[in-house]
Amino acid sequence: MPSRRRVVLGVAVAVLLVVGVGTLLVRAAGFGEVRDAIETAESRWFAVCLVAQLVALSAYAQVFRGGFAWRDGPDPGFGVSAHVMLASIGATRVF
């Protein structure tokens, strides 16, 4: 079990990396242009995109679950499948 200090340090480093990468992306994209594009966008499309993303991620979790349980394998359940799927997508987006 990692020490509390190590966990806090790891979380702090992760937060600094996310903020740093986010700042670089905003500068590269031109923050003013991105802000203007978001302000002029129709808000209902953000809701549509959110729902579509949730459906896609749920489908990925179900595919993992089905593949794991194939040929009478153990059924990990939707929760475990969702955690594994989110961790794998997060890892691939980091790298």
mmCIF file with all atom_site columns, C-alpha atoms in Angstrom:
data_model
loop_
_atom_site.group_PDB
_atom_site.id
_atom_site.type_symbol
_atom_site.label_atom_id
_atom_site.label_alt_id
_atom_site.label_comp_id
_atom_site.label_asym_id
_atom_site.label_entity_id
_atom_site.label_seq_id
_atom_site.pdbx_PDB_ins_code
_atom_site.Cartn_x
_atom_site.Cartn_y
_atom_site.Cartn_z
_atom_site.occupancy
_atom_site.B_iso_or_equiv
_atom_site.pdbx_formal_charge
_atom_site.auth_seq_id
_atom_site.auth_comp_id
_atom_site.auth_asym_id
_atom_site.auth_atom_id
_atom_site.pdbx_PDB_model_num
ATOM 1  C CA . MET A 1 1  ? 0.000   0.000   0.000   1.00 0.00 ? 1  MET A CA 1
ATOM 2  C CA . PRO A 1 2  ? 1.535   3.342   -1.019  1.00 0.00 ? 2  PRO A CA 1
ATOM 3  C CA . SER A 1 3  ? 2.080   5.925   1.680   1.00 0.00 ? 3  SER A CA 1
ATOM 4  C CA . ARG A 1 4  ? -0.185  8.925   1.986   1.00 0.00 ? 4  ARG A CA 1
ATOM 5  C CA . ARG A 1 5  ? 2.653   11.250  1.004   1.00 0.00 ? 5  ARG A CA 1
ATOM 6  C CA . ARG A 1 6  ? 3.300   9.296   -2.185  1.00 0.00 ? 6  ARG A CA 1
ATOM 7  C CA . VAL A 1 7  ? -0.408  9.342   -3.130  1.00 0.00 ? 7  VAL A CA 1
ATOM 8  C CA . VAL A 1 8  ? -0.655  13.107  -2.543  1.00 0.00 ? 8  VAL A CA 1
ATOM 9  C CA . LEU A 1 9  ? 2.508   13.673  -4.566  1.00 0.00 ? 9  LEU A CA 1
ATOM 10 C CA . GLY A 1 10 ? 1.184   11.495  -7.403  1.00 0.00 ? 10 GLY A CA 1
ATOM 11 C CA . VAL A 1 11 ? -2.131  13.342  -7.503  1.00 0.00 ? 11 VAL A CA 1
ATOM 12 C CA . ALA A 1 12 ? -0.352  16.717  -7.432  1.00 0.00 ? 12 ALA A CA 1
ATOM 13 C CA . VAL A 1 13 ? 1.913   15.708  -10.333 1.00 0.00 ? 13 VAL A CA 1
ATOM 14 C CA . ALA A 1 14 ? -1.085  14.436  -12.314 1.00 0.00 ? 14 ALA A CA 1
ATOM 15 C CA . VAL A 1 15 ? -3.007  17.672  -11.747 1.00 0.00 ? 15 VAL A CA 1
ATOM 16 C CA . LEU A 1 16 ? 0.007   19.774  -12.780 1.00 0.00 ? 16 LEU A CA 1
ATOM 17 C CA . LEU A 1 17 ? 0.446   17.685  -15.939 1.00 0.00 ? 17 LEU A CA 1
ATOM 18 C CA . VAL A 1 18 ? -3.216  18.043  -16.883 1.00 0.00 ? 18 VAL A CA 1
ATOM 19 C CA . VAL A 1 19 ? -3.158  21.801  -16.281 1.00 0.00 ? 19 VAL A CA 1
ATOM 20 C CA . GLY A 1 20 ? 0.099   22.165  -18.202 1.00 0.00 ? 20 GLY A CA 1
ATOM 21 C CA . VAL A 1 21 ? -1.069  20.142  -21.194 1.00 0.00 ? 21 VAL A CA 1
ATOM 22 C CA . GLY A 1 22 ? -4.395  21.956  -21.154 1.00 0.00 ? 22 GLY A CA 1
ATOM 23 C CA . THR A 1 23 ? -2.660  25.320  -21.140 1.00 0.00 ? 23 THR A CA 1
ATOM 24 C CA . LEU A 1 24 ? -0.439  24.315  -24.050 1.00 0.00 ? 24 LEU A CA 1
ATOM 25 C CA . LEU A 1 25 ? -3.425  23.069  -26.039 1.00 0.00 ? 25 LEU A CA 1
ATOM 26 C CA . VAL A 1 26 ? -5.373  26.269  -25.395 1.00 0.00 ? 26 VAL A CA 1
ATOM 27 C CA . ARG A 1 27 ? -2.439  28.390  -26.546 1.00 0.00 ? 27 ARG A CA 1
ATOM 28 C CA . ALA A 1 28 ? -1.841  26.234  -29.632 1.00 0.00 ? 28 ALA A CA 1
ATOM 29 C CA . ALA A 1 29 ? -5.518  26.308  -30.604 1.00 0.00 ? 29 ALA A CA 1
ATOM 30 C CA . GLY A 1 30 ? -5.889  30.006  -29.984 1.00 0.00 ? 30 GLY A CA 1
ATOM 31 C CA . PHE A 1 31 ? -8.038  30.431  -26.891 1.00 0.00 ? 31 PHE A CA 1
ATOM 32 C CA . GLY A 1 32 ? -10.007 33.374  -28.247 1.00 0.00 ? 32 GLY A CA 1
ATOM 33 C CA . GLU A 1 33 ? -11.049 31.456  -31.340 1.00 0.00 ? 33 GLU A CA 1
ATOM 34 C CA . VAL A 1 34 ? -12.049 28.401  -29.316 1.00 0.00 ? 34 VAL A CA 1
ATOM 35 C CA . ARG A 1 35 ? -14.028 30.531  -26.854 1.00 0.00 ? 35 ARG A CA 1
ATOM 36 C CA . ASP A 1 36 ? -15.821 32.316  -29.692 1.00 0.00 ? 36 ASP A CA 1
ATOM 37 C CA . ALA A 1 37 ? -16.659 29.029  -31.389 1.00 0.00 ? 37 ALA A CA 1
ATOM 38 C CA . ILE A 1 38 ? -18.088 27.586  -28.158 1.00 0.00 ? 38 ILE A CA 1
ATOM 39 C CA . GLU A 1 39 ? -20.136 30.727  -27.459 1.00 0.00 ? 39 GLU A CA 1
ATOM 40 C CA . THR A 1 40 ? -21.719 30.658  -30.920 1.00 0.00 ? 40 THR A CA 1
ATOM 41 C CA . ALA A 1 41 ? -22.390 26.906  -30.891 1.00 0.00 ? 41 ALA A CA 1
ATOM 42 C CA . GLU A 1 42 ? -25.886 25.574  -30.267 1.00 0.00 ? 42 GLU A CA 1
ATOM 43 C CA . SER A 1 43 ? -25.967 24.163  -26.757 1.00 0.00 ? 43 SER A CA 1
ATOM 44 C CA . ARG A 1 44 ? -28.280 21.266  -27.631 1.00 0.00 ? 44 ARG A CA 1
ATOM 45 C CA . TRP A 1 45 ? -25.454 19.703  -29.643 1.00 0.00 ? 45 TRP A CA 1
ATOM 46 C CA . PHE A 1 46 ? -23.308 19.503  -26.508 1.00 0.00 ? 46 PHE A CA 1
ATOM 47 C CA . ALA A 1 47 ? -26.074 17.415  -24.894 1.00 0.00 ? 47 ALA A CA 1
ATOM 48 C CA . VAL A 1 48 ? -26.367 15.234  -28.014 1.00 0.00 ? 48 VAL A CA 1
ATOM 49 C CA . CYS A 1 49 ? -22.601 14.666  -28.040 1.00 0.00 ? 49 CYS A CA 1
ATOM 50 C CA . LEU A 1 50 ? -22.575 13.836  -24.323 1.00 0.00 ? 50 LEU A CA 1
ATOM 51 C CA . VAL A 1 51 ? -25.322 11.242  -24.728 1.00 0.00 ? 51 VAL A CA 1
ATOM 52 C CA . ALA A 1 52 ? -23.597 9.756   -27.791 1.00 0.00 ? 52 ALA A CA 1
ATOM 53 C CA . GLN A 1 53 ? -20.317 9.498   -25.884 1.00 0.00 ? 53 GLN A CA 1
ATOM 54 C CA . LEU A 1 54 ? -22.041 7.789   -22.933 1.00 0.00 ? 54 LEU A CA 1
ATOM 55 C CA . VAL A 1 55 ? -23.713 5.296   -25.279 1.00 0.00 ? 55 VAL A CA 1
ATOM 56 C CA . ALA A 1 56 ? -20.388 4.559   -27.019 1.00 0.00 ? 56 ALA A CA 1
ATOM 57 C CA . LEU A 1 57 ? -18.517 4.048   -23.739 1.00 0.00 ? 57 LEU A CA 1
ATOM 58 C CA . SER A 1 58 ? -21.290 1.806   -22.406 1.00 0.00 ? 58 SER A CA 1
ATOM 59 C CA . ALA A 1 59 ? -21.107 -0.240  -25.609 1.00 0.00 ? 59 ALA A CA 1
ATOM 60 C CA . TYR A 1 60 ? -17.314 -0.621  -25.207 1.00 0.00 ? 60 TYR A CA 1
ATOM 61 C CA . ALA A 1 61 ? -17.868 -1.891  -21.660 1.00 0.00 ? 61 ALA A CA 1
ATOM 62 C CA . GLN A 1 62 ? -20.485 -4.375  -22.880 1.00 0.00 ? 62 GLN A CA 1
ATOM 63 C CA . VAL A 1 63 ? -18.123 -5.611  -25.616 1.00 0.00 ? 63 VAL A CA 1
ATOM 64 C CA . PHE A 1 64 ? -15.373 -6.151  -23.027 1.00 0.00 ? 64 PHE A CA 1
ATOM 65 C CA . ARG A 1 65 ? -17.830 -7.955  -20.785 1.00 0.00 ? 65 ARG A CA 1
ATOM 66 C CA . GLY A 1 66 ? -19.037 -10.165 -23.634 1.00 0.00 ? 66 GLY A CA 1
ATOM 67 C CA . GLY A 1 67 ? -15.515 -10.982 -24.765 1.00 0.00 ? 67 GLY A CA 1
ATOM 68 C CA . PHE A 1 68 ? -14.431 -11.862 -21.248 1.00 0.00 ? 68 PHE A CA 1
ATOM 69 C CA . ALA A 1 69 ? -17.450 -14.129 -20.676 1.00 0.00 ? 69 ALA A CA 1
ATOM 70 C CA . TRP A 1 70 ? -17.073 -15.803 -24.088 1.00 0.00 ? 70 TRP A CA 1
ATOM 71 C CA . ARG A 1 71 ? -17.141 -19.624 -24.022 1.00 0.00 ? 71 ARG A CA 1
ATOM 72 C CA . ASP A 1 72 ? -18.430 -19.859 -20.466 1.00 0.00 ? 72 ASP A CA 1
ATOM 73 C CA . GLY A 1 73 ? -15.815 -17.532 -19.012 1.00 0.00 ? 73 GLY A CA 1
ATOM 74 C CA . PRO A 1 74 ? -16.546 -15.578 -15.852 1.00 0.00 ? 74 PRO A CA 1
ATOM 75 C CA . ASP A 1 75 ? -18.839 -12.566 -16.135 1.00 0.00 ? 75 ASP A CA 1
ATOM 76 C CA . PRO A 1 76 ? -16.976 -9.576  -14.646 1.00 0.00 ? 76 PRO A CA 1
ATOM 77 C CA . GLY A 1 77 ? -20.158 -7.482  -14.464 1.00 0.00 ? 77 GLY A CA 1
ATOM 78 C CA . PHE A 1 78 ? -20.782 -4.090  -15.997 1.00 0.00 ? 78 PHE A CA 1
ATOM 79 C CA . GLY A 1 79 ? -19.025 -2.116  -13.237 1.00 0.00 ? 79 GLY A CA 1
ATOM 80 C CA . VAL A 1 80 ? -15.692 -3.904  -13.565 1.00 0.00 ? 80 VAL A CA 1
ATOM 81 C CA . SER A 1 81 ? -15.977 -3.834  -17.360 1.00 0.00 ? 81 SER A CA 1
ATOM 82 C CA . ALA A 1 82 ? -16.602 -0.086  -17.280 1.00 0.00 ? 82 ALA A CA 1
ATOM 83 C CA . HIS A 1 83 ? -13.600 0.502   -15.000 1.00 0.00 ? 83 HIS A CA 1
ATOM 84 C CA . VAL A 1 84 ? -11.287 -1.544  -17.234 1.00 0.00 ? 84 VAL A CA 1
ATOM 85 C CA . MET A 1 85 ? -12.618 0.157   -20.367 1.00 0.00 ? 85 MET A CA 1
ATOM 86 C CA . LEU A 1 86 ? -12.215 3.666   -18.914 1.00 0.00 ? 86 LEU A CA 1
ATOM 87 C CA . ALA A 1 87 ? -8.698  2.860   -17.690 1.00 0.00 ? 87 ALA A CA 1
ATOM 88 C CA . SER A 1 88 ? -7.669  1.516   -21.095 1.00 0.00 ? 88 SER A CA 1
ATOM 89 C CA . ILE A 1 89 ? -9.124  4.497   -22.967 1.00 0.00 ? 89 ILE A CA 1
ATOM 90 C CA . GLY A 1 90 ? -7.443  6.860   -20.515 1.00 0.00 ? 90 GLY A CA 1
ATOM 91 C CA . ALA A 1 91 ? -4.109  5.108   -20.927 1.00 0.00 ? 91 ALA A CA 1
ATOM 92 C CA . THR A 1 92 ? -4.257  5.189   -24.717 1.00 0.00 ? 92 THR A CA 1
ATOM 93 C CA . ARG A 1 93 ? -5.146  8.891   -24.704 1.00 0.00 ? 93 ARG A CA 1
ATOM 94 C CA . VAL A 1 94 ? -2.232  9.653   -22.404 1.00 0.00 ? 94 VAL A CA 1
ATOM 95 C CA . PHE A 1 95 ? 0.223   7.830   -24.653 1.00 0.00 ? 95 PHE A CA 1
#
